[in-house]
Amino acid sequence: PKVWRTHTHTHTHREREREREREREREREMGSFVGHLFPGSLFLLIGLWHIGNSIVKYLGDPQSFRARVWHAVPGRLKHLELYIITVGSFVDMCLEFFYSTHLRFVVDGALNSAHMNDFEHAAMLLMFFLFGASALVSETTRLISLPDGALYVIIAMAFTAEYLLFNFHSTSHAGLEGRYHELLVLLISLCILFALLNAAFPESFVLDLASGILVTLQGLWFYQIAFTLYGPWMPAGCHEQPDGPSCESPDFEMRGQSLAEVQLSLIVSCLLVVVTAFYGVAVKICGHPQDLAFFSSNHYKNHLQSQDTSF
């Protein structure tokens, strides 16, 4: 009986350990899912807001159009976008730094190596928080007054921190997960490029619109990563493992990687259709920019004067 009780106790202990391991695995998957979904929502919201404002402001007065890194909300909530960026990045940073690490920052006198990924995410989010806070201080106080060009450089630095983080992920995570991060890195690098181009050429409507589209694409791709790698859309033949998604064979892995490229192409196509449709609706409401430019040009004024003198 004593041996039987010892065997039963050992069996129960092993079952509890397995249950704890399964619980930690479910928590990791959910954390990765939410960890991609939350920033994706922020990028998607800000990107769509930027696209809409860019089109409306350009059609309203194409001659005086200038790109802006953020857009005011009419009424008392003028700086809502900046508050969303600042608070959203701060909340996400706290989730990565405090919740994901379970407050176990240091182990044996060194940073907890099991949560270095969370520390990296928190450091990247700190850059977006600093951008939002800098813009808010510049717009609401007299402490500093940053021009739009300087704000574009700051947001480009934030995107650069994001690029370095996910570029490391794309090289250290092979296979299916690596391909999804490679495509994300491509979108982030384009966000950096167009942010700097907007700082250099603020009169360009095309560059400003492209920036909004790229931020929106980044948000949508975060959604795609969340639902594919940590949600119900895992490609056939691939499964979630403790060290990341794994495929049963090279053929399944190649199929999943090709599927990622098809998904990005479809997302880009659908977004361009939506942006084009919105532009068409805005033209009907605000008028075509070429017509507006003609009526506000000196050529039209001279044309009116010549008509008056002819009579």
Short mmCIF file of C-alpha atoms in Angstrom, two decimals:
data_model
loop_
_atom_site.label_atom_id
_atom_site.label_comp_id
_atom_site.label_asym_id
_atom_site.label_seq_id
_atom_site.Cartn_x
_atom_site.Cartn_y
_atom_site.Cartn_z
CA PRO A 1 0.00 0.00 0.00
CA LYS A 2 2.84 2.39 0.77
CA VAL A 3 4.37 1.76 -2.66
CA TRP A 4 0.96 2.21 -4.27
CA ARG A 5 0.47 5.57 -2.51
CA THR A 6 3.93 6.71 -3.63
CA HIS A 7 3.18 5.70 -7.22
CA THR A 8 -0.17 7.48 -7.10
CA HIS A 9 1.42 10.63 -5.67
CA THR A 10 4.08 10.62 -8.41
CA HIS A 11 1.45 10.10 -11.10
CA THR A 12 -0.67 12.93 -9.70
CA HIS A 13 2.36 15.22 -9.56
CA ARG A 14 3.18 14.50 -13.20
CA GLU A 15 -0.40 15.17 -14.23
CA ARG A 16 -0.32 18.51 -12.44
CA GLU A 17 2.95 19.41 -14.14
CA ARG A 18 1.48 18.54 -17.53
CA GLU A 19 -1.61 20.63 -16.77
CA ARG A 20 0.54 23.58 -15.74
CA GLU A 21 2.57 23.22 -18.93
CA ARG A 22 -0.60 23.16 -21.04
CA GLU A 23 -1.89 26.20 -19.17
CA ARG A 24 1.36 28.08 -19.79
CA GLU A 25 1.19 27.12 -23.47
CA ARG A 26 -2.38 28.41 -23.78
CA GLU A 27 -1.36 31.61 -22.02
CA ARG A 28 1.60 32.05 -24.38
CA GLU A 29 -0.58 31.54 -27.44
CA MET A 30 -3.20 33.97 -26.17
CA GLY A 31 -0.49 36.48 -25.24
CA SER A 32 1.01 36.27 -28.72
CA PHE A 33 -2.45 36.60 -30.28
CA VAL A 34 -3.38 39.69 -28.26
CA GLY A 35 0.21 40.95 -28.54
CA HIS A 36 -0.24 41.20 -32.31
CA LEU A 37 -3.92 42.14 -32.33
CA PHE A 38 -3.60 45.16 -30.02
CA PRO A 39 -0.84 47.02 -31.93
CA GLY A 40 -2.52 45.97 -35.18
CA SER A 41 -5.70 47.72 -34.06
CA LEU A 42 -3.76 50.90 -33.27
CA PHE A 43 -1.96 50.93 -36.63
CA LEU A 44 -5.20 50.18 -38.48
CA LEU A 45 -7.14 52.94 -36.73
CA ILE A 46 -4.43 55.57 -37.18
CA GLY A 47 -3.76 54.55 -40.78
CA LEU A 48 -7.40 54.77 -41.87
CA TRP A 49 -7.77 58.11 -40.09
CA HIS A 50 -4.69 59.40 -41.91
CA ILE A 51 -5.95 58.21 -45.32
CA GLY A 52 -9.33 59.89 -44.87
CA ASN A 53 -7.89 63.19 -43.69
CA SER A 54 -5.25 63.26 -46.41
CA ILE A 55 -7.83 62.83 -49.19
CA VAL A 56 -10.37 65.27 -47.75
CA LYS A 57 -7.80 68.00 -47.08
CA TYR A 58 -6.24 67.65 -50.51
CA LEU A 59 -9.59 67.87 -52.29
CA GLY A 60 -10.62 70.79 -50.09
CA ASP A 61 -7.63 72.94 -51.05
CA PRO A 62 -5.03 71.26 -53.27
CA GLN A 63 -2.96 74.44 -53.67
CA SER A 64 -2.16 74.79 -49.97
CA PHE A 65 -2.00 71.09 -49.12
CA ARG A 66 0.76 70.04 -46.73
CA ALA A 67 1.34 66.61 -45.24
CA ARG A 68 0.89 66.26 -41.51
CA VAL A 69 2.14 63.49 -39.27
CA TRP A 70 -1.10 63.68 -37.27
CA HIS A 71 -4.57 65.10 -37.91
CA ALA A 72 -6.80 67.01 -35.52
CA VAL A 73 -10.32 65.93 -34.63
CA PRO A 74 -12.97 68.68 -34.98
CA GLY A 75 -14.24 70.06 -31.71
CA ARG A 76 -12.94 69.61 -28.19
CA LEU A 77 -11.20 66.30 -28.98
CA LYS A 78 -8.66 68.00 -31.22
CA HIS A 79 -5.67 65.92 -30.08
CA LEU A 80 -7.50 62.59 -29.87
CA GLU A 81 -5.15 60.87 -32.33
CA LEU A 82 -2.09 61.80 -30.28
CA TYR A 83 -3.76 60.61 -27.08
CA ILE A 84 -4.60 57.28 -28.75
CA ILE A 85 -0.98 56.83 -29.86
CA THR A 86 0.46 57.85 -26.49
CA VAL A 87 -1.95 55.94 -24.24
CA GLY A 88 -2.19 52.93 -26.56
CA SER A 89 1.57 52.48 -26.84
CA PHE A 90 1.95 53.00 -23.08
CA VAL A 91 -0.68 50.37 -22.26
CA ASP A 92 0.85 47.90 -24.72
CA MET A 93 4.30 48.61 -23.30
CA CYS A 94 3.06 47.90 -19.77
CA LEU A 95 1.44 44.65 -20.93
CA GLU A 96 4.71 43.50 -22.45
CA PHE A 97 6.88 44.63 -19.55
CA PHE A 98 4.73 43.75 -16.54
CA TYR A 99 2.02 41.25 -17.55
CA SER A 100 3.95 39.08 -20.01
CA THR A 101 6.98 38.82 -17.71
CA HIS A 102 4.85 38.09 -14.58
CA LEU A 103 7.03 40.72 -12.85
CA ARG A 104 10.04 38.37 -13.02
CA PHE A 105 12.47 40.89 -14.47
CA VAL A 106 15.69 39.54 -12.94
CA VAL A 107 16.76 35.92 -12.41
CA ASP A 108 20.08 35.09 -10.71
CA GLY A 109 21.20 38.70 -10.94
CA ALA A 110 20.56 39.07 -14.68
CA LEU A 111 17.65 39.95 -16.93
CA ASN A 112 15.24 37.05 -17.25
CA SER A 113 16.37 35.39 -20.48
CA ALA A 114 12.99 33.66 -20.83
CA HIS A 115 11.34 37.05 -21.40
CA MET A 116 13.91 38.91 -23.49
CA ASN A 117 11.37 38.98 -26.31
CA ASP A 118 8.95 40.90 -24.06
CA PHE A 119 11.67 43.36 -23.03
CA GLU A 120 12.46 43.99 -26.71
CA HIS A 121 8.80 44.65 -27.50
CA ALA A 122 8.53 47.07 -24.56
CA ALA A 123 11.63 48.99 -25.71
CA MET A 124 10.19 49.30 -29.23
CA LEU A 125 6.84 50.53 -27.91
CA LEU A 126 8.66 53.10 -25.80
CA MET A 127 9.70 54.85 -29.03
CA PHE A 128 6.09 55.22 -30.17
CA PHE A 129 5.15 56.48 -26.71
CA LEU A 130 7.91 59.10 -26.91
CA PHE A 131 6.66 60.20 -30.33
CA GLY A 132 3.09 60.65 -29.07
CA ALA A 133 4.24 62.40 -25.90
CA SER A 134 6.58 64.73 -27.83
CA ALA A 135 3.84 65.68 -30.28
CA LEU A 136 1.38 66.30 -27.43
CA VAL A 137 3.81 68.50 -25.53
CA SER A 138 4.63 70.40 -28.72
CA GLU A 139 0.97 70.98 -29.59
CA THR A 140 -0.51 71.69 -26.16
CA THR A 141 2.27 73.58 -24.33
CA ARG A 142 4.91 76.22 -24.95
CA LEU A 143 7.77 74.09 -23.68
CA ILE A 144 8.81 72.97 -27.15
CA SER A 145 7.56 73.72 -30.64
CA LEU A 146 8.43 70.95 -33.07
CA PRO A 147 7.75 71.42 -36.80
CA ASP A 148 6.06 68.66 -38.75
CA GLY A 149 9.40 67.71 -40.30
CA ALA A 150 10.89 67.00 -36.88
CA LEU A 151 7.86 64.91 -35.90
CA TYR A 152 8.27 62.90 -39.11
CA VAL A 153 11.88 62.20 -38.16
CA ILE A 154 10.81 61.05 -34.68
CA ILE A 155 8.15 58.70 -36.06
CA ALA A 156 10.74 57.39 -38.55
CA MET A 157 13.00 56.61 -35.59
CA ALA A 158 10.13 54.76 -33.90
CA PHE A 159 9.55 52.72 -37.06
CA THR A 160 13.31 52.05 -37.18
CA ALA A 161 13.20 50.58 -33.67
CA GLU A 162 10.28 48.43 -34.81
CA TYR A 163 12.23 47.42 -37.93
CA LEU A 164 15.25 46.30 -35.91
CA LEU A 165 13.07 44.24 -33.58
CA PHE A 166 11.14 42.39 -36.25
CA ASN A 167 14.16 42.07 -38.53
CA PHE A 168 15.77 40.11 -35.72
CA HIS A 169 12.61 38.03 -35.43
CA SER A 170 12.63 37.28 -39.16
CA THR A 171 16.19 35.94 -38.98
CA SER A 172 15.90 34.05 -35.68
CA HIS A 173 12.48 32.57 -36.47
CA ALA A 174 12.80 30.29 -39.48
CA GLY A 175 10.13 28.68 -41.59
CA LEU A 176 6.54 29.88 -41.62
CA GLU A 177 6.88 32.38 -38.77
CA GLY A 178 10.02 33.83 -40.34
CA ARG A 179 8.25 34.46 -43.66
CA TYR A 180 5.39 36.36 -41.99
CA HIS A 181 7.90 38.52 -40.13
CA GLU A 182 9.93 39.11 -43.30
CA LEU A 183 6.85 40.57 -44.98
CA LEU A 184 6.14 42.68 -41.90
CA VAL A 185 9.72 44.01 -41.99
CA LEU A 186 9.18 44.99 -45.63
CA LEU A 187 6.11 47.07 -44.70
CA ILE A 188 7.94 48.69 -41.77
CA SER A 189 10.91 49.65 -43.96
CA LEU A 190 8.52 51.33 -46.40
CA CYS A 191 6.93 53.23 -43.49
CA ILE A 192 10.40 54.54 -42.55
CA LEU A 193 11.15 55.58 -46.13
CA PHE A 194 7.88 57.43 -46.69
CA ALA A 195 8.02 59.15 -43.30
CA LEU A 196 11.39 60.65 -44.28
CA LEU A 197 10.12 61.50 -47.77
CA ASN A 198 7.17 63.36 -46.23
CA ALA A 199 9.60 65.33 -44.09
CA ALA A 200 11.51 66.32 -47.24
CA PHE A 201 8.51 66.88 -49.53
CA PRO A 202 5.54 67.95 -47.37
CA GLU A 203 3.61 69.32 -50.38
CA SER A 204 3.22 65.88 -51.96
CA PHE A 205 -0.28 64.44 -51.60
CA VAL A 206 0.85 61.11 -53.09
CA LEU A 207 3.57 60.61 -50.47
CA ASP A 208 1.21 61.53 -47.64
CA LEU A 209 -1.49 59.17 -48.89
CA ALA A 210 1.07 56.38 -49.35
CA SER A 211 2.17 56.81 -45.73
CA GLY A 212 -1.38 56.32 -44.51
CA ILE A 213 -1.82 53.26 -46.73
CA LEU A 214 1.41 51.69 -45.44
CA VAL A 215 0.47 52.22 -41.78
CA THR A 216 -2.93 50.67 -42.50
CA LEU A 217 -1.27 47.73 -44.25
CA GLN A 218 0.97 47.20 -41.26
CA GLY A 219 -2.07 47.05 -38.98
CA LEU A 220 -3.84 44.59 -41.27
CA TRP A 221 -0.74 42.40 -41.47
CA PHE A 222 -0.51 42.31 -37.66
CA TYR A 223 -4.08 41.01 -37.75
CA GLN A 224 -3.08 38.41 -40.34
CA ILE A 225 -0.15 37.23 -38.20
CA ALA A 226 -2.34 36.98 -35.10
CA PHE A 227 -5.06 34.92 -36.77
CA THR A 228 -2.68 32.76 -38.82
CA LEU A 229 0.18 31.93 -36.44
CA TYR A 230 -1.71 32.14 -33.13
CA GLY A 231 -5.34 31.74 -34.17
CA PRO A 232 -7.66 29.55 -36.21
CA TRP A 233 -6.14 30.23 -39.67
CA MET A 234 -3.01 28.08 -39.34
CA PRO A 235 -2.15 26.63 -42.79
CA ALA A 236 -2.81 22.94 -43.37
CA GLY A 237 0.04 20.70 -42.23
CA CYS A 238 1.37 23.28 -39.74
CA HIS A 239 0.82 23.38 -35.99
CA GLU A 240 1.59 25.60 -33.03
CA GLN A 241 4.53 24.32 -30.95
CA PRO A 242 6.15 25.68 -27.75
CA ASP A 243 9.00 27.18 -29.80
CA GLY A 244 6.74 28.53 -32.57
CA PRO A 245 4.73 27.25 -35.53
CA SER A 246 6.09 24.07 -37.11
CA CYS A 247 5.11 22.27 -40.31
CA GLU A 248 5.00 18.52 -40.84
CA SER A 249 7.13 18.58 -43.99
CA PRO A 250 9.05 21.02 -46.22
CA ASP A 251 6.20 20.90 -48.73
CA PHE A 252 3.67 22.08 -46.13
CA GLU A 253 6.11 24.78 -45.01
CA MET A 254 6.64 26.02 -48.57
CA ARG A 255 2.88 26.02 -49.12
CA GLY A 256 2.37 28.08 -45.96
CA GLN A 257 5.04 30.59 -46.99
CA SER A 258 3.51 30.97 -50.44
CA LEU A 259 0.13 31.44 -48.82
CA ALA A 260 1.54 34.32 -46.77
CA GLU A 261 2.61 36.13 -49.95
CA VAL A 262 -0.82 35.56 -51.52
CA GLN A 263 -2.50 36.91 -48.38
CA LEU A 264 -0.43 40.09 -48.44
CA SER A 265 -1.19 40.61 -52.14
CA LEU A 266 -4.92 40.24 -51.49
CA ILE A 267 -4.78 42.63 -48.55
CA VAL A 268 -2.96 45.24 -50.65
CA SER A 269 -5.45 44.85 -53.50
CA CYS A 270 -8.50 45.13 -51.25
CA LEU A 271 -7.12 48.18 -49.47
CA LEU A 272 -6.36 49.93 -52.77
CA VAL A 273 -9.93 49.26 -53.91
CA VAL A 274 -11.28 50.75 -50.67
CA VAL A 275 -9.02 53.83 -50.92
CA THR A 276 -9.92 54.39 -54.57
CA ALA A 277 -13.64 54.09 -53.80
CA PHE A 278 -13.33 56.55 -50.92
CA TYR A 279 -11.43 58.97 -53.14
CA GLY A 280 -14.19 58.74 -55.76
CA VAL A 281 -16.89 59.47 -53.19
CA ALA A 282 -14.85 62.37 -51.80
CA VAL A 283 -14.42 63.84 -55.30
CA LYS A 284 -18.20 63.86 -55.79
CA ILE A 285 -18.65 65.67 -52.49
CA CYS A 286 -15.69 68.08 -52.58
CA GLY A 287 -15.09 68.40 -56.33
CA HIS A 288 -12.18 67.35 -58.53
CA PRO A 289 -8.81 68.87 -57.51
CA GLN A 290 -7.98 69.94 -61.08
CA ASP A 291 -11.23 71.89 -61.28
CA LEU A 292 -10.51 73.50 -57.92
CA ALA A 293 -6.99 74.37 -58.99
CA PHE A 294 -8.29 75.96 -62.21
CA PHE A 295 -10.84 78.12 -60.45
CA SER A 296 -8.28 79.32 -57.92
CA SER A 297 -5.46 79.95 -60.41
CA ASN A 298 -4.25 83.25 -61.83
CA HIS A 299 -4.97 81.87 -65.28
CA TYR A 300 -8.68 81.86 -64.54
CA LYS A 301 -8.51 85.39 -63.11
CA ASN A 302 -6.75 86.63 -66.23
CA HIS A 303 -9.35 84.83 -68.32
CA LEU A 304 -12.14 86.73 -66.54
CA GLN A 305 -10.37 90.04 -67.02
CA SER A 306 -9.97 89.40 -70.75
CA GLN A 307 -13.68 88.62 -71.00
CA ASP A 308 -14.53 91.91 -69.28
CA THR A 309 -12.32 93.96 -71.61
CA SER A 310 -13.77 92.26 -74.70
CA PHE A 311 -17.19 93.66 -73.88
#
